[in-house]
Short mmCIF file of C-alpha atoms in Angstrom, two decimals:
data_model
loop_
_atom_site.label_atom_id
_atom_site.label_comp_id
_atom_site.label_asym_id
_atom_site.label_seq_id
_atom_site.Cartn_x
_atom_site.Cartn_y
_atom_site.Cartn_z
CA MET H 1 42.74 5.70 45.81
CA LYS H 2 39.99 7.37 43.83
CA ASN H 3 37.60 4.41 44.12
CA GLU H 4 38.34 3.56 47.74
CA GLY H 5 35.30 3.37 50.02
CA ARG H 6 32.95 2.45 47.23
CA LYS H 7 30.80 -0.56 47.90
CA LYS H 8 31.91 -3.36 45.65
CA LYS H 9 29.04 -4.63 43.50
CA LYS H 10 28.40 -8.33 43.32
CA GLU H 11 29.36 -9.70 39.93
CA THR H 12 28.71 -13.08 38.46
CA SER H 13 29.92 -14.94 35.44
CA THR H 14 27.55 -16.63 33.09
CA TYR H 15 26.89 -19.82 31.15
CA LEU H 16 25.33 -19.28 27.70
CA PRO H 17 24.36 -21.53 24.78
CA THR H 18 26.43 -21.10 21.63
CA THR H 19 27.36 -22.81 18.40
CA LYS H 20 30.46 -24.89 17.94
CA GLY H 21 32.27 -23.94 14.79
CA SER H 22 29.90 -23.87 11.83
CA LYS H 23 27.59 -26.52 13.25
CA SER H 24 24.15 -25.75 14.59
CA THR H 25 24.62 -27.95 17.69
CA TRP H 26 24.13 -26.01 20.91
CA SER H 27 25.96 -26.61 24.19
CA TRP H 28 26.53 -24.79 27.48
CA ILE H 29 29.96 -23.16 27.78
CA HIS H 30 31.58 -20.80 30.25
CA LEU H 31 32.09 -17.28 28.93
CA PRO H 32 33.51 -15.23 31.80
CA HIS H 33 34.08 -12.09 29.70
CA LEU H 34 30.59 -11.93 28.17
CA ARG H 35 28.93 -8.54 27.78
CA VAL H 36 25.22 -9.05 27.04
CA SER H 37 23.08 -6.54 25.06
CA ASP H 38 19.32 -6.44 25.62
CA GLN H 39 17.69 -8.56 22.93
CA SER H 40 14.20 -8.38 24.41
CA LEU H 41 11.28 -8.31 21.96
CA ASN H 42 7.85 -6.81 22.14
CA PRO H 43 5.73 -9.62 23.67
CA VAL H 44 3.41 -9.47 20.65
CA MET H 45 6.33 -10.14 18.35
CA GLU H 46 8.46 -12.68 20.18
CA ALA H 47 6.61 -15.81 19.11
CA SER H 48 6.89 -14.95 15.41
CA THR H 49 10.36 -13.44 15.18
CA LEU H 50 12.63 -15.64 17.27
CA SER H 51 14.76 -18.34 15.72
CA SER H 52 14.45 -21.90 16.97
CA PRO H 53 17.42 -21.78 19.37
CA SER H 54 16.07 -18.57 20.87
CA ARG H 55 12.62 -20.10 21.30
CA SER H 56 14.20 -22.98 23.20
CA LEU H 57 15.87 -20.45 25.45
CA LEU H 58 12.63 -18.67 26.20
CA SER H 59 10.91 -21.94 27.03
CA LYS H 60 13.37 -22.55 29.88
CA PRO H 61 13.15 -20.90 33.32
CA ALA H 62 15.44 -17.98 33.97
CA SER H 63 17.62 -19.96 36.35
CA SER H 64 18.65 -22.34 33.58
CA HIS H 65 19.87 -19.44 31.38
CA PHE H 66 22.02 -17.56 33.85
CA LEU H 67 23.78 -19.72 36.46
CA SER H 68 25.72 -18.00 39.22
CA HIS H 69 29.21 -19.47 39.19
CA SER H 70 31.74 -17.21 40.92
CA THR H 71 32.85 -13.64 41.18
CA HIS H 72 35.07 -12.40 38.39
CA PRO H 73 36.54 -8.94 37.79
CA LYS H 74 35.10 -8.79 34.23
CA SER H 75 31.87 -10.70 34.64
CA VAL H 76 28.36 -9.34 34.26
CA SER H 77 26.16 -8.30 37.16
CA PHE H 78 22.51 -9.41 37.12
CA SER H 79 20.08 -7.69 39.47
CA LYS H 80 16.69 -9.07 40.47
CA SER H 81 14.96 -6.66 38.11
CA TRP H 82 17.15 -7.92 35.30
CA GLU H 83 16.37 -11.53 36.15
CA LYS H 84 12.66 -10.80 35.79
CA ARG H 85 13.28 -9.86 32.16
CA VAL H 86 15.36 -12.87 31.25
CA ASN H 87 12.47 -14.76 29.71
CA LEU H 88 12.04 -11.86 27.26
CA LEU H 89 15.73 -11.84 26.40
CA SER H 90 16.74 -13.31 23.04
CA VAL H 91 20.43 -14.12 23.28
CA LYS H 92 21.76 -15.02 19.86
CA VAL H 93 25.47 -15.76 19.83
CA MET H 94 26.26 -15.24 16.15
CA ALA H 95 30.02 -15.82 16.21
CA ILE H 96 32.95 -16.20 18.57
CA SER H 97 36.40 -14.75 18.06
CA GLN H 98 39.29 -17.11 17.59
CA ASN H 99 40.33 -17.03 21.26
CA GLY H 100 36.81 -18.08 22.20
CA THR H 101 36.27 -15.36 24.79
CA GLU H 102 34.34 -12.59 23.01
CA PRO H 103 30.91 -13.47 21.54
CA ILE H 104 29.26 -11.11 19.07
CA VAL H 105 25.66 -10.42 20.11
CA PRO H 106 23.37 -8.61 17.63
CA VAL H 107 21.09 -5.71 18.54
CA ASP H 108 17.36 -6.08 19.09
CA ASP H 109 15.91 -6.30 15.57
CA SER H 110 12.22 -6.38 16.50
CA ILE H 111 9.72 -4.40 14.41
CA ASN H 112 6.75 -2.35 15.57
CA PRO H 113 3.74 -4.74 15.61
CA ARG H 114 1.67 -2.17 13.70
CA VAL H 115 4.17 -2.17 10.85
CA LYS H 116 4.55 -5.94 11.06
CA SER H 117 0.82 -6.30 10.33
CA VAL H 118 1.12 -4.38 7.04
CA LYS H 119 1.46 -6.41 3.84
CA PRO H 120 3.86 -5.27 1.11
CA SER H 121 2.26 -4.02 -2.11
CA LYS H 122 1.91 -6.82 -4.66
CA THR H 123 1.63 -4.36 -7.52
CA MET H 124 4.98 -2.84 -6.60
CA ALA H 125 6.55 -6.28 -6.05
CA ILE H 126 5.40 -7.61 -9.43
CA THR H 127 6.39 -4.42 -11.22
CA ASP H 128 9.85 -4.52 -9.66
CA HIS H 129 10.22 -8.22 -10.55
CA ALA H 130 9.17 -7.64 -14.15
CA THR H 131 11.57 -4.71 -14.41
CA ALA H 132 14.41 -6.87 -13.11
CA LEU H 133 13.62 -9.52 -15.73
CA VAL H 134 13.68 -6.92 -18.50
CA GLN H 135 17.01 -5.59 -17.25
CA ALA H 136 18.30 -9.18 -17.31
CA GLY H 137 17.36 -9.47 -20.98
CA VAL H 138 14.00 -11.26 -20.66
CA PRO H 139 11.45 -9.63 -23.03
CA VAL H 140 8.65 -9.26 -20.48
CA ILE H 141 5.61 -7.16 -21.41
CA ARG H 142 4.79 -5.17 -18.30
CA LEU H 143 1.06 -4.61 -17.76
CA ALA H 144 1.14 -4.47 -13.97
CA ALA H 145 1.88 -0.88 -13.05
CA GLY H 146 -0.80 1.80 -12.83
CA GLU H 147 1.24 4.36 -14.72
CA PRO H 148 0.43 6.13 -18.00
CA ASP H 149 2.89 5.40 -20.78
CA PHE H 150 2.67 8.98 -22.06
CA ASP H 151 5.27 11.62 -21.34
CA THR H 152 4.25 14.53 -19.15
CA PRO H 153 2.77 17.20 -21.47
CA ALA H 154 5.51 19.54 -22.65
CA VAL H 155 4.04 22.72 -21.16
CA ILE H 156 3.96 21.08 -17.72
CA ALA H 157 7.53 19.79 -18.02
CA GLU H 158 8.75 23.21 -19.15
CA ALA H 159 7.16 24.82 -16.08
CA GLY H 160 9.19 22.49 -13.88
CA ILE H 161 12.38 23.17 -15.81
CA SER H 162 11.79 26.93 -15.58
CA ALA H 163 11.29 26.63 -11.83
CA ILE H 164 14.75 25.08 -11.53
CA ARG H 165 16.41 27.66 -13.78
CA GLU H 166 14.74 30.54 -11.96
CA GLY H 167 15.91 29.28 -8.57
CA GLN H 168 12.47 28.30 -7.28
CA THR H 169 14.00 25.35 -5.49
CA ARG H 170 13.48 26.14 -1.83
CA TYR H 171 11.07 24.91 0.82
CA THR H 172 7.43 25.78 0.33
CA PRO H 173 4.72 26.23 2.99
CA ASN H 174 3.74 22.94 4.59
CA THR H 175 0.33 22.75 2.89
CA GLY H 176 1.54 24.00 -0.49
CA THR H 177 2.13 27.31 -2.25
CA MET H 178 -0.71 29.79 -2.11
CA GLU H 179 -0.89 30.09 -5.91
CA LEU H 180 -1.32 26.33 -6.34
CA ARG H 181 -3.89 26.02 -3.56
CA LYS H 182 -5.92 28.85 -5.08
CA ALA H 183 -5.73 27.16 -8.48
CA ILE H 184 -7.00 23.93 -6.91
CA CYS H 185 -9.89 25.83 -5.31
CA HIS H 186 -10.78 27.24 -8.73
CA LYS H 187 -10.63 23.77 -10.31
CA LEU H 188 -12.87 22.24 -7.62
CA LYS H 189 -15.40 25.04 -8.00
CA GLU H 190 -15.51 24.97 -11.80
CA GLU H 191 -15.32 21.22 -12.41
CA ASN H 192 -16.82 19.67 -9.26
CA GLY H 193 -19.19 22.28 -7.87
CA LEU H 194 -17.27 22.44 -4.59
CA ASP H 195 -16.48 25.63 -2.65
CA TYR H 196 -13.24 25.47 -0.70
CA ALA H 197 -10.95 28.16 0.71
CA SER H 198 -7.19 27.88 0.35
CA ASP H 199 -6.87 26.87 4.03
CA GLN H 200 -9.01 23.81 3.25
CA ILE H 201 -6.49 22.51 0.71
CA MET H 202 -3.29 20.60 1.40
CA VAL H 203 -0.77 19.67 -1.27
CA SER H 204 1.26 16.52 -0.60
CA ASN H 205 3.83 14.23 -2.19
CA GLY H 206 1.23 12.28 -4.14
CA ALA H 207 -2.39 11.34 -3.50
CA LYS H 208 -1.20 8.26 -1.58
CA GLN H 209 0.29 10.47 1.12
CA CYS H 210 -2.97 12.43 1.32
CA ILE H 211 -4.97 9.24 1.86
CA LEU H 212 -2.65 7.84 4.51
CA GLN H 213 -2.59 11.09 6.46
CA ALA H 214 -6.37 11.37 6.27
CA VAL H 215 -6.82 7.85 7.62
CA LEU H 216 -4.32 8.49 10.43
CA ALA H 217 -5.98 11.79 11.29
CA VAL H 218 -9.58 10.60 11.64
CA CYS H 219 -9.31 6.93 12.70
CA SER H 220 -8.57 5.75 16.23
CA PRO H 221 -7.52 2.29 17.43
CA GLY H 222 -10.50 -0.06 17.20
CA ASP H 223 -12.37 1.99 14.59
CA GLU H 224 -13.62 0.27 11.45
CA VAL H 225 -12.85 1.38 7.89
CA LEU H 226 -15.42 0.23 5.32
CA ILE H 227 -13.76 -0.71 2.01
CA PRO H 228 -15.66 -2.00 -1.05
CA ALA H 229 -13.81 -4.82 -2.82
CA PRO H 230 -12.12 -5.00 -5.23
CA PHE H 231 -10.03 -2.22 -3.67
CA TRP H 232 -6.75 -0.44 -4.25
CA VAL H 233 -4.14 -2.53 -2.47
CA SER H 234 -3.11 0.18 0.01
CA TYR H 235 -6.49 0.97 1.60
CA PRO H 236 -6.60 -1.93 4.11
CA GLU H 237 -2.94 -1.51 5.01
CA MET H 238 -3.42 2.18 5.71
CA ALA H 239 -6.28 1.30 8.05
CA ARG H 240 -3.99 -1.14 9.88
CA LEU H 241 -1.31 1.52 10.24
CA ALA H 242 -3.92 3.60 12.08
CA GLU H 243 -4.73 0.54 14.25
CA ALA H 244 -8.19 0.51 12.70
CA GLU H 245 -9.89 -2.60 11.35
CA PRO H 246 -10.56 -2.84 7.59
CA VAL H 247 -14.05 -4.20 6.90
CA ILE H 248 -14.28 -5.51 3.35
CA LEU H 249 -17.56 -5.11 1.45
CA PRO H 250 -17.55 -7.54 -1.52
CA THR H 251 -19.05 -6.62 -4.87
CA ASP H 252 -19.67 -8.70 -7.97
CA ILE H 253 -18.73 -8.49 -11.62
CA SER H 254 -22.42 -8.83 -12.54
CA ASP H 255 -23.00 -5.48 -10.79
CA ASN H 256 -19.98 -3.87 -12.46
CA PHE H 257 -18.21 -4.16 -9.10
CA LEU H 258 -20.37 -1.40 -7.59
CA LEU H 259 -21.25 -1.38 -3.89
CA LYS H 260 -24.83 -2.30 -3.04
CA PRO H 261 -26.37 0.21 -0.61
CA GLU H 262 -28.13 -2.52 1.37
CA LEU H 263 -24.79 -4.27 2.02
CA LEU H 264 -23.28 -1.02 3.25
CA ALA H 265 -26.24 -0.41 5.57
CA SER H 266 -25.89 -3.90 7.07
CA LYS H 267 -22.22 -3.38 7.95
CA ILE H 268 -22.37 -0.01 9.68
CA ASN H 269 -22.15 -0.01 13.49
CA GLU H 270 -20.91 2.23 16.31
CA LYS H 271 -17.28 1.44 15.39
CA SER H 272 -17.68 2.51 11.75
CA ARG H 273 -15.58 5.62 11.20
CA LEU H 274 -14.63 5.84 7.53
CA LEU H 275 -16.03 4.67 4.19
CA ILE H 276 -13.55 4.73 1.30
CA LEU H 277 -14.93 5.19 -2.21
CA CYS H 278 -12.85 5.22 -5.39
CA SER H 279 -14.51 6.35 -8.61
CA PRO H 280 -13.36 5.76 -11.30
CA SER H 281 -12.05 2.64 -9.62
CA ASN H 282 -8.67 1.06 -9.37
CA PRO H 283 -8.65 -1.90 -10.13
CA THR H 284 -12.01 -2.31 -11.92
CA GLY H 285 -12.50 0.91 -13.90
CA SER H 286 -16.05 1.12 -12.53
CA VAL H 287 -17.66 4.55 -12.25
CA TYR H 288 -20.32 5.20 -9.61
CA PRO H 289 -23.36 6.87 -11.21
CA LYS H 290 -24.78 9.85 -9.35
CA GLU H 291 -28.00 8.00 -8.48
CA LEU H 292 -26.07 5.24 -6.68
CA LEU H 293 -23.90 7.75 -4.82
CA GLU H 294 -27.07 9.51 -3.66
CA GLN H 295 -28.36 6.22 -2.22
CA ILE H 296 -25.06 5.71 -0.41
CA ALA H 297 -25.23 9.29 0.89
CA ASP H 298 -28.72 8.65 2.28
CA ILE H 299 -27.28 5.80 4.35
CA VAL H 300 -24.19 7.72 5.46
CA ARG H 301 -26.35 10.65 6.56
CA LYS H 302 -27.99 8.47 9.24
CA HIS H 303 -24.66 7.87 11.01
CA PRO H 304 -23.12 11.08 12.41
CA ARG H 305 -19.79 9.43 13.20
CA LEU H 306 -19.24 8.01 9.71
CA LEU H 307 -16.96 9.98 7.36
CA VAL H 308 -16.23 9.37 3.67
CA LEU H 309 -12.88 9.46 1.91
CA SER H 310 -13.51 9.99 -1.80
CA ASP H 311 -10.50 9.00 -3.94
CA GLU H 312 -10.96 10.81 -7.25
CA ILE H 313 -7.47 10.46 -8.73
CA TYR H 314 -8.84 8.97 -12.01
CA GLU H 315 -11.54 11.64 -12.35
CA HIS H 316 -10.53 12.83 -15.84
CA ILE H 317 -9.90 9.36 -17.30
CA ILE H 318 -13.54 8.55 -17.95
CA TYR H 319 -15.39 7.32 -21.02
CA SER H 320 -18.67 8.79 -22.23
CA PRO H 321 -21.51 8.39 -21.39
CA ALA H 322 -20.16 7.87 -17.86
CA LYS H 323 -19.87 11.04 -15.78
CA HIS H 324 -17.92 11.80 -12.63
CA THR H 325 -19.65 13.03 -9.48
CA SER H 326 -17.72 14.26 -6.46
CA PHE H 327 -19.20 12.75 -3.33
CA ALA H 328 -18.76 15.98 -1.36
CA SER H 329 -21.09 17.76 -3.81
CA LEU H 330 -24.08 15.67 -2.68
CA PRO H 331 -26.51 17.18 -0.16
CA GLY H 332 -25.21 16.93 3.41
CA MET H 333 -21.90 15.30 2.43
CA TYR H 334 -19.58 18.33 2.31
CA ASP H 335 -18.89 18.42 6.06
CA ARG H 336 -18.07 14.72 6.32
CA THR H 337 -16.12 14.11 3.09
CA LEU H 338 -12.36 14.18 2.57
CA THR H 339 -11.71 14.47 -1.18
CA VAL H 340 -8.37 13.28 -2.58
CA ASN H 341 -7.11 14.02 -6.07
CA GLY H 342 -3.81 14.63 -7.82
CA PHE H 343 -1.80 14.95 -10.99
CA SER H 344 -0.22 11.52 -11.51
CA LYS H 345 -2.80 9.76 -13.67
CA ALA H 346 -4.61 12.32 -15.83
CA PHE H 347 -1.52 14.47 -16.46
CA ALA H 348 1.00 11.58 -16.72
CA MET H 349 2.96 13.01 -13.78
CA THR H 350 3.55 9.89 -11.67
CA GLY H 351 7.20 10.71 -11.00
CA TRP H 352 6.48 14.31 -9.99
CA ARG H 353 4.73 13.06 -6.82
CA LEU H 354 1.97 15.60 -6.39
CA GLY H 355 -1.51 15.20 -4.92
CA TYR H 356 -3.95 17.18 -2.82
CA LEU H 357 -6.62 16.89 -0.16
CA ALA H 358 -9.74 19.07 0.16
CA CYS H 359 -11.90 18.86 3.27
CA PRO H 360 -13.36 20.79 6.23
CA LYS H 361 -10.74 22.91 7.99
CA HIS H 362 -10.54 20.94 11.26
CA PHE H 363 -9.77 17.72 9.39
CA LEU H 364 -7.32 19.54 7.13
CA SER H 365 -5.49 20.96 10.16
CA ALA H 366 -5.06 17.48 11.62
CA CYS H 367 -3.67 16.13 8.36
CA ALA H 368 -1.38 19.13 8.00
CA LYS H 369 -0.03 18.49 11.48
CA ILE H 370 0.99 14.98 10.44
CA GLN H 371 2.60 16.24 7.24
CA SER H 372 4.53 18.94 9.09
CA GLN H 373 6.22 16.27 11.20
CA ASN H 374 6.66 13.90 8.28
CA THR H 375 7.72 15.26 4.89
CA SER H 376 6.67 18.91 5.15
CA GLY H 377 5.69 20.57 1.88
CA ALA H 378 5.81 18.94 -1.55
CA SER H 379 8.56 19.74 -4.05
CA SER H 380 8.58 23.38 -5.13
CA ILE H 381 9.41 22.28 -8.67
CA SER H 382 6.51 19.82 -8.83
CA GLN H 383 4.11 22.46 -7.52
CA LYS H 384 5.08 24.81 -10.36
CA ALA H 385 4.43 21.98 -12.80
CA GLY H 386 1.10 21.24 -11.13
CA LEU H 387 0.06 24.85 -11.53
CA ALA H 388 0.81 24.61 -15.25
CA ALA H 389 -1.29 21.43 -15.44
CA LEU H 390 -4.32 23.16 -13.94
CA ASN H 391 -3.89 26.00 -16.40
CA LEU H 392 -4.35 23.63 -19.37
CA GLY H 393 -8.08 24.23 -19.21
CA TYR H 394 -11.24 22.45 -18.14
CA ALA H 395 -10.55 18.77 -17.32
CA GLY H 396 -6.98 19.14 -18.53
CA GLY H 397 -7.83 20.50 -21.95
CA GLU H 398 -6.68 18.93 -25.21
CA ALA H 399 -3.60 17.28 -23.68
CA VAL H 400 -5.68 15.10 -21.35
CA ALA H 401 -8.42 14.53 -23.94
CA THR H 402 -5.82 13.11 -26.34
CA MET H 403 -4.61 10.62 -23.74
CA VAL H 404 -8.16 9.61 -22.78
CA LYS H 405 -8.97 8.95 -26.45
CA ALA H 406 -5.99 6.59 -26.68
CA PHE H 407 -6.97 4.83 -23.45
CA ARG H 408 -10.46 4.25 -24.80
CA GLU H 409 -9.14 2.69 -28.02
CA ARG H 410 -6.96 0.34 -25.98
CA ARG H 411 -9.85 -0.56 -23.69
CA ASP H 412 -12.09 -1.39 -26.63
CA PHE H 413 -9.42 -3.61 -28.18
CA LEU H 414 -8.81 -5.59 -24.97
CA VAL H 415 -12.50 -5.96 -24.09
CA LYS H 416 -13.22 -7.37 -27.56
CA SER H 417 -10.19 -9.68 -27.42
CA PHE H 418 -10.88 -11.12 -23.99
CA ARG H 419 -14.55 -11.68 -24.77
CA GLU H 420 -13.39 -14.03 -27.52
CA LEU H 421 -11.66 -16.27 -24.98
CA PRO H 422 -13.74 -19.13 -23.51
CA GLY H 423 -14.54 -19.10 -19.80
CA VAL H 424 -13.59 -15.45 -19.24
CA LYS H 425 -15.94 -12.91 -17.66
CA ILE H 426 -15.44 -9.19 -18.10
CA ALA H 427 -17.24 -5.99 -17.12
CA GLU H 428 -16.48 -3.14 -19.49
CA PRO H 429 -14.69 -0.41 -17.50
CA GLN H 430 -16.11 3.12 -17.68
CA GLY H 431 -12.95 4.88 -16.50
CA ALA H 432 -9.29 4.58 -15.43
CA PHE H 433 -7.04 2.25 -17.48
CA TYR H 434 -7.58 -1.21 -16.01
CA LEU H 435 -9.46 -4.39 -16.84
CA PHE H 436 -10.40 -6.66 -13.95
CA ILE H 437 -11.12 -10.01 -15.56
CA ASP H 438 -12.62 -13.13 -14.01
CA PHE H 439 -10.54 -16.19 -14.95
CA SER H 440 -11.81 -18.41 -12.12
CA SER H 441 -13.39 -20.95 -14.47
CA HIS H 442 -9.85 -21.99 -15.40
CA TYR H 443 -8.76 -22.64 -11.82
CA GLY H 444 -7.87 -26.28 -11.42
CA SER H 445 -6.44 -26.49 -14.95
CA GLU H 446 -3.07 -28.16 -15.33
CA VAL H 447 -0.16 -27.04 -17.48
CA GLU H 448 2.62 -29.40 -18.45
CA GLY H 449 5.91 -28.21 -17.02
CA PHE H 450 4.17 -25.70 -14.75
CA GLY H 451 1.59 -27.41 -12.60
CA ILE H 452 -1.95 -26.60 -11.57
CA ILE H 453 -3.54 -23.17 -11.80
CA LYS H 454 -4.97 -22.88 -8.29
CA ASP H 455 -5.76 -19.18 -7.93
CA SER H 456 -5.09 -15.69 -9.29
CA GLU H 457 -1.50 -15.69 -8.07
CA SER H 458 -0.58 -18.97 -9.77
CA LEU H 459 -2.38 -17.78 -12.92
CA CYS H 460 -0.25 -14.62 -13.02
CA ARG H 461 2.91 -16.69 -12.45
CA PHE H 462 1.79 -18.88 -15.35
CA PHE H 463 1.35 -15.88 -17.67
CA LEU H 464 4.74 -14.48 -16.62
CA ASP H 465 6.43 -17.86 -17.14
CA LYS H 466 4.75 -19.01 -20.35
CA ALA H 467 3.64 -15.75 -21.99
CA GLN H 468 6.20 -13.37 -20.48
CA VAL H 469 3.41 -10.94 -19.62
CA ALA H 470 3.34 -9.36 -16.15
CA LEU H 471 -0.14 -8.97 -14.62
CA VAL H 472 -1.40 -8.53 -11.04
CA PRO H 473 -3.34 -11.26 -9.18
CA GLY H 474 -6.79 -10.27 -7.99
CA ASP H 475 -6.22 -11.45 -4.43
CA ALA H 476 -4.09 -8.33 -3.95
CA PHE H 477 -7.28 -6.33 -4.53
CA GLY H 478 -9.57 -8.52 -2.46
CA ASP H 479 -11.03 -10.71 -5.23
CA ASP H 480 -9.13 -13.90 -6.03
CA ARG H 481 -11.40 -14.73 -8.98
CA CYS H 482 -9.83 -12.03 -11.13
CA ILE H 483 -6.58 -10.58 -12.42
CA ARG H 484 -5.82 -6.93 -13.21
CA ILE H 485 -4.47 -5.79 -16.54
CA SER H 486 -3.26 -2.24 -17.03
CA TYR H 487 -3.74 -0.88 -20.54
CA ALA H 488 -1.47 2.07 -19.89
CA ALA H 489 0.68 0.80 -22.75
CA SER H 490 0.73 1.33 -26.51
CA LEU H 491 -1.79 -0.46 -28.68
CA THR H 492 1.08 -2.31 -30.38
CA THR H 493 2.30 -3.56 -27.02
CA LEU H 494 -1.21 -4.66 -26.03
CA GLU H 495 -1.65 -6.55 -29.31
CA ALA H 496 1.60 -8.42 -28.70
CA ALA H 497 0.57 -9.19 -25.11
CA MET H 498 -2.84 -10.45 -26.23
CA ASN H 499 -1.26 -12.83 -28.75
CA LYS H 500 1.03 -14.23 -26.07
CA ILE H 501 -1.84 -14.65 -23.60
CA LYS H 502 -3.92 -16.52 -26.20
CA GLU H 503 -0.98 -18.84 -26.95
CA ALA H 504 -0.52 -19.50 -23.24
CA MET H 505 -4.23 -20.17 -22.73
CA ALA H 506 -4.02 -22.93 -25.35
CA LEU H 507 -1.67 -24.79 -23.00
CA LEU H 508 -4.32 -25.12 -20.29
CA LYS H 509 -5.77 -28.55 -19.80
CA PRO H 510 -9.36 -28.38 -18.46
CA PRO H 511 -9.73 -29.33 -14.80
CA VAL H 512 -10.70 -32.94 -14.24
CA ILE H 513 -14.08 -33.25 -12.49
CA VAL H 514 -14.17 -36.32 -10.25
#
């Protein structure tokens, strides 16, 4: 016989807990034909991901899970090394076939602890929810998304269409086409006073990808990332993906949500690796004046290990007399600054997914390495459109100026309207297209048929329920006192939303002070 002479391995059958029928009662039954798959979880995860029956299994000693009964030609063999892992084995018997002999055991569904620590984006969640309501026939006014309501300028769209018709639809170099990178260099020189070579530029699928890759490239586990609050929702989560620790630096509405240099100085230590600045700011619309940036640069200069990521995606959406200053243009900051910009906001190109990073070559090379193993180069069609956008002229020319004029009119209307409401604090934004409004004086108010307004999240649920207006709670941005309103919508839409908000506010009963 072919298998003669082979040493017969010891095999044992097994007792396992399982459900009876549809009930959740557990009992020990004999399953001689069981084939077990490894359901072990990362030790960090097991306490939070196991169901109750599984937890009860793990609380028992190994000997009570797997009881040697007798040899059987189809039973499972358990070695000593296997037995050592039993306490990390989550055996979930989901169903049993009609003859009761073949359990169905699911695969290990554990998630990487690093990913598990990341919170989903509230702005995306609320936007998706509001969209679903609209599709279901509910007339929700959506003021949650950070997306211009304008169409992409025609000359930019035509450049993309021409790229398709002319067959320019193939892969591009990982860091972007040479013509686009050269155009970006020209833009940075002319508009920002920054000298970069084409090999210091990387084009990506949106500014968000640039930021994430930059954080991953320069931060190591245990590093600290300094983030002024209110902040864009993704900054802390990107730090966590790099196994770095986000350190939040609170600001106040009375200071226009601008970071105080003395607070920054007090938080820097040997673990501090990256400071993230966003000007104009999402979610506040604040613009850092050059004098304040110079004070911050003076502090940064004292710490050789500290780098700065300057998110300048809203650069062109700015309202006079405010002026934009690129952090890398300040004395001594060029070699330690990673500048991120893109096309989504100023050029109304959110769906084209196109952004870029400019920084010293050794940092750029590290980011490019990540991109090469991730998405590779951005869309060839989008890059042609981006080139057309940069050719519109200084700061986007007339096309961008027209959009900025409309944004300013909308801002002025909302600022005036909200200042008429009692108990509401507001700092007039100098850029971007957001208001970040302090409604905290109304926390504790009760609404008949809704309940108590406890925080920014319950306030936004109240406005969605009673006013059918979708807004974003401030706790998503690190400041629970406020809510964010996007005025990237027509003036007519904003007027309708304001009327609904005022009607809803009339329903609030003042909090009872005991």
